[in-house]
XYZ file of N, CA and C in Angstrom:
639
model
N 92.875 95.514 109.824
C 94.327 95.485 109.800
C 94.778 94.110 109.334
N 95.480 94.125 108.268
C 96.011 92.960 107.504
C 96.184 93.024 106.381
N 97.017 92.046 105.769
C 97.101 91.775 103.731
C 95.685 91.323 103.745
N 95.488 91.646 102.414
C 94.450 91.043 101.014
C 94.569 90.628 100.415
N 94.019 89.180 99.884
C 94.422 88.816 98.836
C 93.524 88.394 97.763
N 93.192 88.969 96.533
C 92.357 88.461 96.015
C 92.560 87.588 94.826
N 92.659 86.561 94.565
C 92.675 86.140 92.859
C 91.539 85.362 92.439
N 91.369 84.638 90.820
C 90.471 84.407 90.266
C 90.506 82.795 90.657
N 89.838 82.312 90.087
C 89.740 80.476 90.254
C 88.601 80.397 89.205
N 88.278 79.014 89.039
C 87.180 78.455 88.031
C 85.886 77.878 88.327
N 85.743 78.235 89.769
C 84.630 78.040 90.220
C 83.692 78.766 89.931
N 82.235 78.475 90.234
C 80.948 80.078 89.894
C 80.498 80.253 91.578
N 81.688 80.228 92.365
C 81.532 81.182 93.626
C 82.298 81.525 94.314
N 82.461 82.461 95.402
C 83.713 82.649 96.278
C 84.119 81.566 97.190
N 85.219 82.076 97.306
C 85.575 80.979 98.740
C 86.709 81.904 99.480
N 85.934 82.380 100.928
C 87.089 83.139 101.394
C 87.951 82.709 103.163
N 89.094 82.514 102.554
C 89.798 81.696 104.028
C 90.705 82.998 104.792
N 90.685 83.057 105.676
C 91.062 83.999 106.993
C 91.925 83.150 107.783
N 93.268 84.233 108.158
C 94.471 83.476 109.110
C 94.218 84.875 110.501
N 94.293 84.714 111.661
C 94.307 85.543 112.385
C 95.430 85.294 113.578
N 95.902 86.737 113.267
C 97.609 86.782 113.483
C 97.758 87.630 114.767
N 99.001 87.700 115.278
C 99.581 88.407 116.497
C 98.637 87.803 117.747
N 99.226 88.426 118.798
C 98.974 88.366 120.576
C 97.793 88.727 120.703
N 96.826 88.622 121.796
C 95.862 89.369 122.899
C 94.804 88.853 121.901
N 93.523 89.867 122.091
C 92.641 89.873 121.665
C 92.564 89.669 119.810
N 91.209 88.890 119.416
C 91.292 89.278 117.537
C 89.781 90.273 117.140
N 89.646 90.426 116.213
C 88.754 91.145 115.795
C 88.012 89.473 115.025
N 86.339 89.898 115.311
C 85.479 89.062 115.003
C 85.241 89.545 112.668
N 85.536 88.224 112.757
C 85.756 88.360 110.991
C 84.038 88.087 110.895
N 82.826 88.372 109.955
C 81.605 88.785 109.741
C 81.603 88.862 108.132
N 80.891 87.893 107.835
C 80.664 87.547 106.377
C 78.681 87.412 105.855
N 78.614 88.601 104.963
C 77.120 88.710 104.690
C 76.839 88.551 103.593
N 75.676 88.504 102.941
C 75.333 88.087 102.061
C 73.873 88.902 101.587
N 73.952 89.548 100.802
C 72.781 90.176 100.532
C 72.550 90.184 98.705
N 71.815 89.057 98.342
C 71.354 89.502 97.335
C 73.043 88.901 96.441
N 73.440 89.733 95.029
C 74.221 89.420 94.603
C 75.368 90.326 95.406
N 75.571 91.042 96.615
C 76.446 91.719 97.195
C 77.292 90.532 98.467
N 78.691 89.975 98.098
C 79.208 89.574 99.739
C 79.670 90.755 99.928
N 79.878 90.532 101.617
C 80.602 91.822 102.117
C 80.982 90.577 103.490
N 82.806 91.040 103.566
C 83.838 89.646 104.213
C 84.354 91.125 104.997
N 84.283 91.148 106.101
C 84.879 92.052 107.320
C 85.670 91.801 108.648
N 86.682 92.239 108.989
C 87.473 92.040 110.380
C 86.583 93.195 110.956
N 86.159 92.996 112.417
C 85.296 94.248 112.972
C 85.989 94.114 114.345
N 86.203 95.383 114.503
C 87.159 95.713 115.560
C 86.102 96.867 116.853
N 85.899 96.178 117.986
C 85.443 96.905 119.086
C 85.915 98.770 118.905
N 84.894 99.212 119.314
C 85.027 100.317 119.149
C 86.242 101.047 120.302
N 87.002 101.490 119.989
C 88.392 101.743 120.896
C 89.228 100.788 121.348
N 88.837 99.689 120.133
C 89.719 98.456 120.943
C 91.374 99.118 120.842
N 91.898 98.274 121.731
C 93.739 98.336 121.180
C 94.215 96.975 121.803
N 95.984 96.542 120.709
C 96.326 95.326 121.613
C 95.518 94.161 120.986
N 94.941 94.884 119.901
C 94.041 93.692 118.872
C 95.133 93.174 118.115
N 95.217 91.927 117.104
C 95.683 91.378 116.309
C 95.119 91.717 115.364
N 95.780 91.262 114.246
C 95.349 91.090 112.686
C 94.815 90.312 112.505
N 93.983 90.458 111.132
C 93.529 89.239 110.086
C 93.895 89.277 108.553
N 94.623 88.686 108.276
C 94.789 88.283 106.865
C 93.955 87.606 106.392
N 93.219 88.417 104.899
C 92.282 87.307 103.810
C 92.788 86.788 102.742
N 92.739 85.997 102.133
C 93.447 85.101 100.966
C 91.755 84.538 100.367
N 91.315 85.172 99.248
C 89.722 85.378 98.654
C 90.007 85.076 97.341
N 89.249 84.232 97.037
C 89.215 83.207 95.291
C 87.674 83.981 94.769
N 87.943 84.240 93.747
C 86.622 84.844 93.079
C 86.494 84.048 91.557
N 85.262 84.206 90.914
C 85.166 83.719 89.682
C 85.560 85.424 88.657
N 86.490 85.044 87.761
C 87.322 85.687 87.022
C 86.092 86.660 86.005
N 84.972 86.383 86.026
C 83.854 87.568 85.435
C 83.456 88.529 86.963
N 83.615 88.506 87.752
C 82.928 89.169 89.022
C 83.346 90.728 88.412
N 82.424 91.409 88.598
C 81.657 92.731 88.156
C 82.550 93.538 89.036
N 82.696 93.561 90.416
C 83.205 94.955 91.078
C 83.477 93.982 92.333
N 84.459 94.426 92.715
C 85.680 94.192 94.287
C 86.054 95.763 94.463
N 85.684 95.692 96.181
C 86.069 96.671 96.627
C 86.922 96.338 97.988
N 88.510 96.473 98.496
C 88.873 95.873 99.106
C 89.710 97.334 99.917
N 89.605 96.837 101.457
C 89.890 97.835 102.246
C 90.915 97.706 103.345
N 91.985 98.188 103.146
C 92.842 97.847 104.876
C 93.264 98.854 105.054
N 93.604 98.935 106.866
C 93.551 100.104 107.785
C 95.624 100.260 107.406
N 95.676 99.097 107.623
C 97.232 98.470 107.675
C 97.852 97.173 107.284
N 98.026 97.335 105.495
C 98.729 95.892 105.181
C 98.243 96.116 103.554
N 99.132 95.183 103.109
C 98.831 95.397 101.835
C 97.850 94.772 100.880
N 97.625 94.774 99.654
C 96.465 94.253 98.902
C 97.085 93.613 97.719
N 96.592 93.048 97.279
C 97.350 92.130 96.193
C 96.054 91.668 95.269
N 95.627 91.608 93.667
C 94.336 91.522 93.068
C 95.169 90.357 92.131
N 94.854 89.591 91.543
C 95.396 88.766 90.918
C 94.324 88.114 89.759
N 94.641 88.376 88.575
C 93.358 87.440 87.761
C 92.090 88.095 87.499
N 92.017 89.293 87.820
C 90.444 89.985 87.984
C 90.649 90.853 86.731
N 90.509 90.975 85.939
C 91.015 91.885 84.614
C 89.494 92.282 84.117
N 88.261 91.547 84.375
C 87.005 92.276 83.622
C 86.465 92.840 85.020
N 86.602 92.856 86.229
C 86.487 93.525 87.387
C 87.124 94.828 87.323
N 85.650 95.557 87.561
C 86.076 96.877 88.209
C 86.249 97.295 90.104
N 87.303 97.509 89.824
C 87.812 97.563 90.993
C 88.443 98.829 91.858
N 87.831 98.884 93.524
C 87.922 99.973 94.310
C 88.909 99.184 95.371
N 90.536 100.005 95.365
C 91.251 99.658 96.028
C 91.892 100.760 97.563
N 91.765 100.454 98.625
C 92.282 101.538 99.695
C 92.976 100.924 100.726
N 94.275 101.635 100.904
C 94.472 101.472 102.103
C 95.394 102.196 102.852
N 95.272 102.269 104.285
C 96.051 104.093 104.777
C 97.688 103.534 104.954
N 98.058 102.144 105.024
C 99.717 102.018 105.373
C 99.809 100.746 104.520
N 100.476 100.615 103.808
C 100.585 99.623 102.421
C 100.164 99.503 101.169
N 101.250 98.986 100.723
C 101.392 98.961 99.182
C 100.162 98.026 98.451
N 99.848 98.578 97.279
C 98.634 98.108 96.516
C 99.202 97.369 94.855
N 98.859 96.274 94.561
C 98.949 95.768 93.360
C 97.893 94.948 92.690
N 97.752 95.162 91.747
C 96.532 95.079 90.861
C 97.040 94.047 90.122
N 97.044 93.328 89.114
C 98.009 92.651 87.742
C 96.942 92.897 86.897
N 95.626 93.296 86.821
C 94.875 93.737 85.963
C 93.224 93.883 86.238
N 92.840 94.581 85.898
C 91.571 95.532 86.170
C 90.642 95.764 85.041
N 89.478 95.806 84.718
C 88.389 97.323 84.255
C 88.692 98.747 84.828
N 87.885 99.229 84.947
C 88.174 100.963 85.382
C 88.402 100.568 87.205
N 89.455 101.275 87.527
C 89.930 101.620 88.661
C 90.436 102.655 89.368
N 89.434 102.322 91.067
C 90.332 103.680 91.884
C 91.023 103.144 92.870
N 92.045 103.728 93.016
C 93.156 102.676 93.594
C 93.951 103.958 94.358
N 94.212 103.631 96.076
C 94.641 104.785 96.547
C 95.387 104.273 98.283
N 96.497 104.843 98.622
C 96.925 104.438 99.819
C 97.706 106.025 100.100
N 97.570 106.212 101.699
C 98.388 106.896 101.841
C 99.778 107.124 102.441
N 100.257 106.140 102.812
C 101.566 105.505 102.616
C 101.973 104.282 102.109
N 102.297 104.101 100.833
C 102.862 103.130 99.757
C 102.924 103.284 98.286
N 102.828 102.696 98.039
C 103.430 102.662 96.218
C 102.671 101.300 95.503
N 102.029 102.077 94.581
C 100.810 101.510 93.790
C 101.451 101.184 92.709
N 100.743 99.733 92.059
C 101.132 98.929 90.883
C 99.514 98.544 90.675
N 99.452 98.817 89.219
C 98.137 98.524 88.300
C 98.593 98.122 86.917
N 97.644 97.321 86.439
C 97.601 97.605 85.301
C 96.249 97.529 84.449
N 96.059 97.725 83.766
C 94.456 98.366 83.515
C 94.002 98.442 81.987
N 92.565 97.928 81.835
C 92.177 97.950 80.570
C 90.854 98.915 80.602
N 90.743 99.521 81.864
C 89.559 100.308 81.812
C 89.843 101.693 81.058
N 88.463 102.423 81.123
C 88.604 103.648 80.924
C 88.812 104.528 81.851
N 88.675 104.694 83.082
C 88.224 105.381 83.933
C 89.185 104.734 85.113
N 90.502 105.649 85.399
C 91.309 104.990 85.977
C 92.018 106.202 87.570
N 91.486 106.087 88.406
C 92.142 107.227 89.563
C 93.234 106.703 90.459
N 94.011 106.910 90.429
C 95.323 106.083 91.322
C 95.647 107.560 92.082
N 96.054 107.516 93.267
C 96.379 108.412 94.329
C 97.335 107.980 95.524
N 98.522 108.418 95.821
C 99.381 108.083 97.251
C 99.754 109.431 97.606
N 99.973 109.606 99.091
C 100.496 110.650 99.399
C 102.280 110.043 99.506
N 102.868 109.420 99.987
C 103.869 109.170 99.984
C 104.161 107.391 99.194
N 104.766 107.330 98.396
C 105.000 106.178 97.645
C 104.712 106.064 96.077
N 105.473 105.193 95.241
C 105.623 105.499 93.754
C 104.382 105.108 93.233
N 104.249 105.626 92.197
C 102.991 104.931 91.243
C 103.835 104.327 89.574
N 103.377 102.949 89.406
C 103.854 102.333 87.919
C 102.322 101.631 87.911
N 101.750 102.099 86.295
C 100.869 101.553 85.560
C 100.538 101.619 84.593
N 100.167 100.793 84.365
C 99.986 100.051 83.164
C 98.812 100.231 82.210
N 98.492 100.922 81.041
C 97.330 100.796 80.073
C 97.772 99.764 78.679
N 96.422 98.876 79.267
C 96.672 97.581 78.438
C 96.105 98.080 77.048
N 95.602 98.925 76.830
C 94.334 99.439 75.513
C 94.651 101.047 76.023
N 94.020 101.405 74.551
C 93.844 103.018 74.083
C 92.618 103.608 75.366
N 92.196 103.978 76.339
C 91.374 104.252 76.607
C 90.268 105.461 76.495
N 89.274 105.103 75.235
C 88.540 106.058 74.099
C 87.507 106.614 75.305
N 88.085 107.988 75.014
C 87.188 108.606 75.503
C 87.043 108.897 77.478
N 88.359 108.419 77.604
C 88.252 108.207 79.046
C 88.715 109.032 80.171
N 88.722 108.906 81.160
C 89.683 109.342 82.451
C 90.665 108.813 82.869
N 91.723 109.226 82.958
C 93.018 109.117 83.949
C 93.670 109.992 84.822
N 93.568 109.823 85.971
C 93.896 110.801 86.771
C 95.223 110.125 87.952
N 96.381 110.310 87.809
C 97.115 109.635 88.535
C 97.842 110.735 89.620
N 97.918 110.779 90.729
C 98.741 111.759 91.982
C 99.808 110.935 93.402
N 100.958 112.015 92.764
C 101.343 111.415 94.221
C 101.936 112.927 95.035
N 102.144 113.019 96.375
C 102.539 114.052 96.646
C 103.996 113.544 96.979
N 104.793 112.466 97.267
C 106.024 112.480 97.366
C 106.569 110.626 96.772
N 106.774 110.719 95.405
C 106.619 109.808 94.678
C 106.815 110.014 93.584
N 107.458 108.959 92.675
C 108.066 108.679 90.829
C 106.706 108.501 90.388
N 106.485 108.819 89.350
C 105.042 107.980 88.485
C 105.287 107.872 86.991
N 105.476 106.519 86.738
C 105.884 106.037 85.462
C 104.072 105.560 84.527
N 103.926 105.551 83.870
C 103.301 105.141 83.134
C 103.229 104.463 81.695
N 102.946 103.140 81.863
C 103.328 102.616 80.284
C 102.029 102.669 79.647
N 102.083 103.058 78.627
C 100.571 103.372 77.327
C 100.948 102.289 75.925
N 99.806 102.171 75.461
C 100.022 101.851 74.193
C 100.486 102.407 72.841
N 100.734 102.011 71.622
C 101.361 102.953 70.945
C 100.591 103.925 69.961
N 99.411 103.167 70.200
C 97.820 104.216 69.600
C 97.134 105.041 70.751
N 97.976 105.291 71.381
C 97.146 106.611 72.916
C 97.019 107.724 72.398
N 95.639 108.059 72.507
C 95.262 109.523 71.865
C 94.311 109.973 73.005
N 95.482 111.362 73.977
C 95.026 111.560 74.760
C 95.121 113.122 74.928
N 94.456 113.703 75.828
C 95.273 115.383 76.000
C 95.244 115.170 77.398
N 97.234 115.388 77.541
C 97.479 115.143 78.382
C 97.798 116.240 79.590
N 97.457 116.287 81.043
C 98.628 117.277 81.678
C 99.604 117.052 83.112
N 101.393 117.038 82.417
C 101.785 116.560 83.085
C 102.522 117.245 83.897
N 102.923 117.260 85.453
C 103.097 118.653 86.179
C 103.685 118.084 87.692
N 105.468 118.572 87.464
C 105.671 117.810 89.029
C 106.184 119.252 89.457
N 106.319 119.244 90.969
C 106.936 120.838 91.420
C 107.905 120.330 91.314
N 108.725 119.607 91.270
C 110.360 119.349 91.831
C 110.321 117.788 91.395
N 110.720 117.928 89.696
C 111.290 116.844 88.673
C 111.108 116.704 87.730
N 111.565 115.986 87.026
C 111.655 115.603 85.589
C 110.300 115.219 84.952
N 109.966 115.744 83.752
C 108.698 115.554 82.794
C 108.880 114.986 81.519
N 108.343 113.535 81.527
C 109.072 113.101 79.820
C 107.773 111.953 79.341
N 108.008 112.395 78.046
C 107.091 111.210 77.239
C 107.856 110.597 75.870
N 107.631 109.372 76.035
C 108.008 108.241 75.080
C 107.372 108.957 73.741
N 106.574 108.721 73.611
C 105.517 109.566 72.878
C 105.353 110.703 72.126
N 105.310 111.159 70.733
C 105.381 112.318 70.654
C 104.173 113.515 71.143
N 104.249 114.740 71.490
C 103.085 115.397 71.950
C 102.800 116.326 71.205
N 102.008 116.927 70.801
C 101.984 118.527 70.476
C 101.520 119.335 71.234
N 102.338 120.145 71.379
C 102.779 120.898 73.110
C 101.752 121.631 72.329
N 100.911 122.154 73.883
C 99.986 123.846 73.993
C 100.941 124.530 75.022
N 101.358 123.518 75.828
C 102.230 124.823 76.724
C 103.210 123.639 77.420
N 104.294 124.743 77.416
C 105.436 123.750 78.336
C 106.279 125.025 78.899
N 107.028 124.407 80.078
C 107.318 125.131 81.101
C 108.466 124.439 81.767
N 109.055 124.675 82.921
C 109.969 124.116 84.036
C 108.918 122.840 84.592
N 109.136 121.805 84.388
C 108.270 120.524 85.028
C 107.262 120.403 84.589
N 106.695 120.949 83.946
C 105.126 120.815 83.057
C 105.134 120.757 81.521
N 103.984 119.723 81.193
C 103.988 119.467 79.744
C 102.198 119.712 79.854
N 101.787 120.174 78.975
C 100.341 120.485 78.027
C 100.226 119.539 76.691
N 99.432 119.218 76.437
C 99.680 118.697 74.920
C 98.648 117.428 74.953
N 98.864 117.215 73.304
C 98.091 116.412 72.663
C 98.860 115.226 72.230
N 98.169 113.646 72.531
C 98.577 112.540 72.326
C 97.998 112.651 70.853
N 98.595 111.972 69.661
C 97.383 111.233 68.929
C 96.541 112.116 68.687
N 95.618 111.779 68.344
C 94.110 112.697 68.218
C 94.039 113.343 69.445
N 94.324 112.914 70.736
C 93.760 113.737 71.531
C 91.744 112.631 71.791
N 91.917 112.840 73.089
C 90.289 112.209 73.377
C 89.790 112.035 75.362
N 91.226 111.058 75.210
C 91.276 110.555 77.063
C 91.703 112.047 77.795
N 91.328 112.241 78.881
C 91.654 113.268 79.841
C 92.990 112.332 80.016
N 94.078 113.066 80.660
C 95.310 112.095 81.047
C 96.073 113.159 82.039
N 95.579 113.394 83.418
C 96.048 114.560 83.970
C 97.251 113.341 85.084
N 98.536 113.856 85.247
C 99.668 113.265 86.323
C 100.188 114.406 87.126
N 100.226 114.585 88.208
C 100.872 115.095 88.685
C 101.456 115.022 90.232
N 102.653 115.373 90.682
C 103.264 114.679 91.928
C 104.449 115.998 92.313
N 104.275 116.655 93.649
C 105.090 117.640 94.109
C 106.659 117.218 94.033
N 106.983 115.625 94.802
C 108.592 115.557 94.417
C 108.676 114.121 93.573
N 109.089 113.950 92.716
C 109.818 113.142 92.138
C 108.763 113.020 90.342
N 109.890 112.058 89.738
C 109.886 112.845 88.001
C 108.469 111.826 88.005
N 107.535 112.172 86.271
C 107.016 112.012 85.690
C 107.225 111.218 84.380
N 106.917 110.060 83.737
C 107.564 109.208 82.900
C 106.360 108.633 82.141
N 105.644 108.828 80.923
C 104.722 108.179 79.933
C 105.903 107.296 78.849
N 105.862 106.408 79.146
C 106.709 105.430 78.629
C 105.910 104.248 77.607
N 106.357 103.422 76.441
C 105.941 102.757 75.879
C 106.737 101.233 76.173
């Protein structure tokens, strides 16, 4: 339970500083080292309650391969990591990226911000908006973006060649973009970006749908 914070620095190692917050008892923070794997943890007694938080604020070197960052409750923040592939979760707070490799990125209450040069991109909220960002065409790739009560905007580049499918129960369906429809309907679009290549599936039960340039 706590924010995350990760950004880059110019060092060739981590450095990770911990604030531990609120009343009563804290959870013992546990930092390992295996090989080229850290793993930086708040560990909480089994049935504890009446625990406090810990907030991390984590400097990485700006090539690091994969971050995977986890909170029960609080938000995440990635800053500077753009050739990092990155695994983002958390069950009550908002998630922001400023740039990535391929990412899965998912909370179930909040509203997700990415932006992304990967191929292989899964963003998921049950309640809260999704806006992201494709910095590049992604050839040949995955995108899979969901919300069940949430807007989801998406900005693409102006060479996106994707087949896309976009599908809200209850809102608006629009692309910047021209498509060539296979099928369209009340809230749903079918169709081809461009050539056509990336999977590009969106879809969200309430609120509109937006592929924007």
């Amino acid at each position: 339970s706590g924010r995350i914070e990760v950004e880059n620095w110019d060092e060739n190692q981590v450095r990770v500083d911990y604030i531990k917050r609120g009343p009563g008892k804290h959870p013992e923070v546990k930092i390992d080292i295996s090989g080229d794997k850290l793993v930086v943890a708040a560990v909480y007694p089994k049935g504890a309650i009446n625990f406090g938080s810990v907030d991390f604020n984590i400097k990485a070197p700006e090539d690091l391969e994969y971050l995977e960052a986890k909170s029960i409750s609080g938000r995440i923040n990635i800053n500077g990591l753009s050739e990092t592939e990155q695994k983002l979760t958390t069950t009550s707070g908002s998630i922001i990226t400023e740039s990535s490799a391929d990412l899965e990125i998912s909370s179930v209450s909040g509203s997700l911000n990415f932006s992304s040069s990967g191929n292989r991109i899964d963003a998921s909220t049950t309640s809260g908006r999704i806006e992201g960002i494709l910095e590049k065409d992604p050839t040949a790739g995955k995108i899979d973006l969901g919300s069940v009560s949430g807007r989801i905007v998406l900005e693409v580049p102006d060479n996106l060649n994707a087949d896309i499918d976009l599908h809200s129960v209850s809102g608006s369906v629009s692309s910047d973009l021209p498509v060539s429809v296979h099928e369209t309907k009340r809230n749903t679009i079918k169709g081809v970006i461009g050539r056509g290549g990336t999977d590009l599936e969106i879809s969200t039960v309430s609120g509109a749908i937006k592929i924007v340039q």
